[in-house]
Short mmCIF file of C-alpha atoms in Angstrom, two decimals:
data_model
loop_
_atom_site.label_atom_id
_atom_site.label_comp_id
_atom_site.label_asym_id
_atom_site.label_seq_id
_atom_site.Cartn_x
_atom_site.Cartn_y
_atom_site.Cartn_z
CA UNK P 1 67.66 232.15 147.40
CA UNK P 2 70.80 229.98 148.64
CA UNK P 3 72.83 230.81 151.75
CA UNK P 4 76.18 231.32 150.72
CA UNK P 5 79.21 231.67 153.39
CA UNK P 6 79.16 235.10 151.73
CA UNK P 7 75.85 235.87 152.55
CA UNK P 8 74.81 239.07 154.38
CA UNK P 9 71.69 237.13 157.79
CA UNK P 10 68.76 239.66 156.37
CA UNK P 11 66.89 238.50 159.19
CA UNK P 12 69.46 240.14 161.89
CA UNK P 13 70.38 243.24 159.32
CA UNK P 14 66.67 243.75 159.99
CA UNK P 15 66.38 243.56 164.10
CA UNK P 16 69.20 246.41 164.17
CA UNK P 17 67.65 248.09 161.30
CA UNK P 18 63.97 248.40 162.64
CA UNK P 19 65.26 250.11 166.20
CA UNK P 20 64.93 252.95 164.00
CA UNK P 21 60.92 252.31 162.40
CA UNK P 22 57.94 252.52 163.96
CA UNK P 23 56.27 249.36 164.55
CA UNK P 24 53.90 248.96 162.09
CA UNK P 25 55.88 249.37 160.09
CA UNK P 26 58.41 246.33 161.79
CA UNK P 27 54.64 244.61 161.53
CA UNK P 28 55.15 244.75 157.64
CA UNK P 29 58.18 243.86 156.81
CA UNK P 30 58.68 240.93 159.00
CA UNK P 31 55.74 239.61 156.98
CA UNK P 32 57.34 239.99 153.79
CA UNK P 33 61.61 239.50 154.85
CA UNK P 34 61.91 236.04 153.74
CA UNK P 35 63.45 235.35 150.50
CA UNK P 36 60.61 232.94 150.11
CA UNK P 37 58.56 235.19 150.26
CA UNK P 38 59.95 237.50 148.10
CA UNK P 39 60.57 234.74 145.40
CA UNK P 40 56.06 234.27 145.55
CA UNK P 41 55.50 238.00 144.59
CA UNK P 42 58.25 237.52 141.76
CA UNK P 43 55.91 234.76 140.60
CA UNK P 44 52.43 237.36 140.99
CA UNK P 45 54.46 240.52 140.07
CA UNK P 46 56.98 239.26 137.25
CA UNK P 47 59.24 242.36 136.66
CA UNK P 48 60.31 243.87 133.14
CA UNK P 49 63.97 244.28 132.29
CA UNK P 50 63.85 247.85 133.39
CA UNK P 51 62.80 246.74 136.39
CA UNK P 52 65.39 244.38 136.80
CA UNK P 53 67.38 247.40 135.70
CA UNK P 54 65.91 249.75 138.82
CA UNK P 55 65.95 247.00 141.15
CA UNK P 56 70.00 246.66 140.43
CA UNK P 57 70.57 250.25 140.58
CA UNK P 58 68.62 250.55 143.77
CA UNK P 59 71.16 247.79 144.60
CA UNK P 60 74.29 250.08 143.23
CA UNK P 61 72.55 253.12 145.70
CA UNK P 62 72.37 250.69 149.22
CA UNK P 63 75.89 250.01 148.82
CA UNK P 64 76.61 253.19 147.82
CA UNK P 65 75.32 254.44 150.94
CA UNK P 66 73.55 257.20 149.20
CA UNK P 67 70.04 255.17 149.21
CA UNK P 68 66.82 257.32 151.21
CA UNK P 69 64.91 254.65 152.09
CA UNK P 70 64.09 253.54 155.44
CA UNK P 71 66.52 250.37 157.05
CA UNK P 72 64.01 247.87 157.03
CA UNK P 73 62.88 248.77 153.13
CA UNK P 74 66.89 248.32 152.41
CA UNK P 75 66.62 245.03 153.86
CA UNK P 76 63.30 244.56 151.11
CA UNK P 77 65.30 246.05 148.13
CA UNK P 78 68.30 243.54 148.68
CA UNK P 79 66.16 240.31 149.85
CA UNK P 80 64.80 241.73 145.84
CA UNK P 81 67.99 242.20 143.70
CA UNK P 82 69.43 238.80 145.45
CA UNK P 83 65.78 237.11 143.61
CA UNK P 84 66.74 239.24 140.46
CA UNK P 85 70.21 239.21 139.86
CA UNK P 86 70.28 235.94 136.87
CA UNK P 87 67.19 237.98 135.04
CA UNK P 88 67.97 239.91 132.12
CA UNK P 89 68.17 243.53 133.01
CA UNK P 90 67.02 245.91 129.78
CA UNK P 91 70.60 248.07 130.04
CA UNK P 92 73.56 247.05 132.78
CA UNK P 93 74.66 244.44 132.35
CA UNK P 94 76.19 241.22 134.38
CA UNK P 95 79.94 242.59 135.83
CA UNK P 96 78.00 244.83 137.40
CA UNK P 97 76.16 241.71 139.83
CA UNK P 98 79.78 241.13 140.55
CA UNK P 99 80.63 244.34 141.69
CA UNK P 100 77.85 243.78 143.30
CA UNK P 101 79.57 240.81 145.79
CA UNK P 102 81.90 241.96 145.87
CA UNK P 103 81.06 245.71 147.85
CA UNK P 104 78.81 243.69 150.16
CA UNK P 105 81.77 240.98 150.78
CA UNK P 106 84.93 243.97 151.61
CA UNK P 107 82.86 246.86 152.33
CA UNK P 108 86.07 248.38 153.16
CA UNK P 109 88.16 248.02 149.97
CA UNK P 110 88.52 252.53 149.14
CA UNK P 111 89.72 251.01 145.22
CA UNK P 112 86.02 248.67 144.97
CA UNK P 113 84.11 252.03 147.62
CA UNK P 114 84.71 253.84 144.17
CA UNK P 115 84.25 251.11 142.21
CA UNK P 116 80.95 251.21 142.88
CA UNK P 117 80.57 254.90 142.74
CA UNK P 118 81.41 255.66 139.44
CA UNK P 119 79.20 252.63 138.71
CA UNK P 120 75.83 253.91 140.76
CA UNK P 121 76.13 256.80 138.68
CA UNK P 122 76.52 255.64 135.48
CA UNK P 123 73.07 253.43 136.43
CA UNK P 124 71.32 256.00 137.24
CA UNK P 125 72.50 258.12 134.77
CA UNK P 126 71.64 254.70 132.24
CA UNK P 127 67.53 254.53 133.71
CA UNK P 128 65.29 257.48 133.08
CA UNK P 129 63.81 258.99 135.83
CA UNK P 130 60.33 258.49 134.68
CA UNK P 131 61.52 254.56 134.41
CA UNK P 132 61.96 255.23 137.82
CA UNK P 133 59.43 256.82 139.28
CA UNK P 134 57.55 253.92 137.72
CA UNK P 135 59.42 250.94 139.15
CA UNK P 136 59.16 252.34 142.86
CA UNK P 137 55.49 253.33 142.35
CA UNK P 138 55.10 249.83 141.23
CA UNK P 139 56.02 247.73 143.98
CA UNK P 140 54.28 250.11 145.97
CA UNK P 141 51.32 249.84 144.75
CA UNK P 142 51.64 245.71 144.72
CA UNK P 143 52.73 246.26 148.41
CA UNK P 144 56.44 244.53 148.29
CA UNK P 145 56.99 248.80 149.65
CA UNK P 146 55.21 250.26 152.38
CA UNK P 147 54.04 253.73 150.64
CA UNK P 148 56.29 256.45 152.79
CA UNK P 149 57.22 259.83 152.05
CA UNK P 150 60.76 258.34 154.16
CA UNK P 151 62.67 257.94 150.21
CA UNK P 152 63.72 260.38 147.63
CA UNK P 153 62.95 260.86 143.90
CA UNK P 154 65.87 259.51 142.44
CA UNK P 155 65.65 255.37 144.97
#
């Protein structure tokens, strides 16, 4: 991942969010926070187009404020999204990446928030619940995220 002027400083986000997490969880996520480590994980665990759709949908949920993952998990999922956003999904279009980029840079824009909300709902509708559950299980089983009970069924 390159650092553009609009990139989020993920380490600062992690530090801010990590105060809410227990130390064992923090230690596990500190090891996963670099984009290089996420890229290495993707090499050994390539995502299918359907899984890329799931990563995009989770990013939409994070930006829309509806994701119930732990804050540190949101940071990891944001890093994952940044690594896969150029790869083709199965159902979701590339136009969502422009929307996500705009939402990351202009979070106070009410019209943009509404567009984000609408597209999040469409993405959640397009991806079946079993596909999303399989994606979540995959990223936990392969060590990208720690298995916790803190997230909801739709993340």
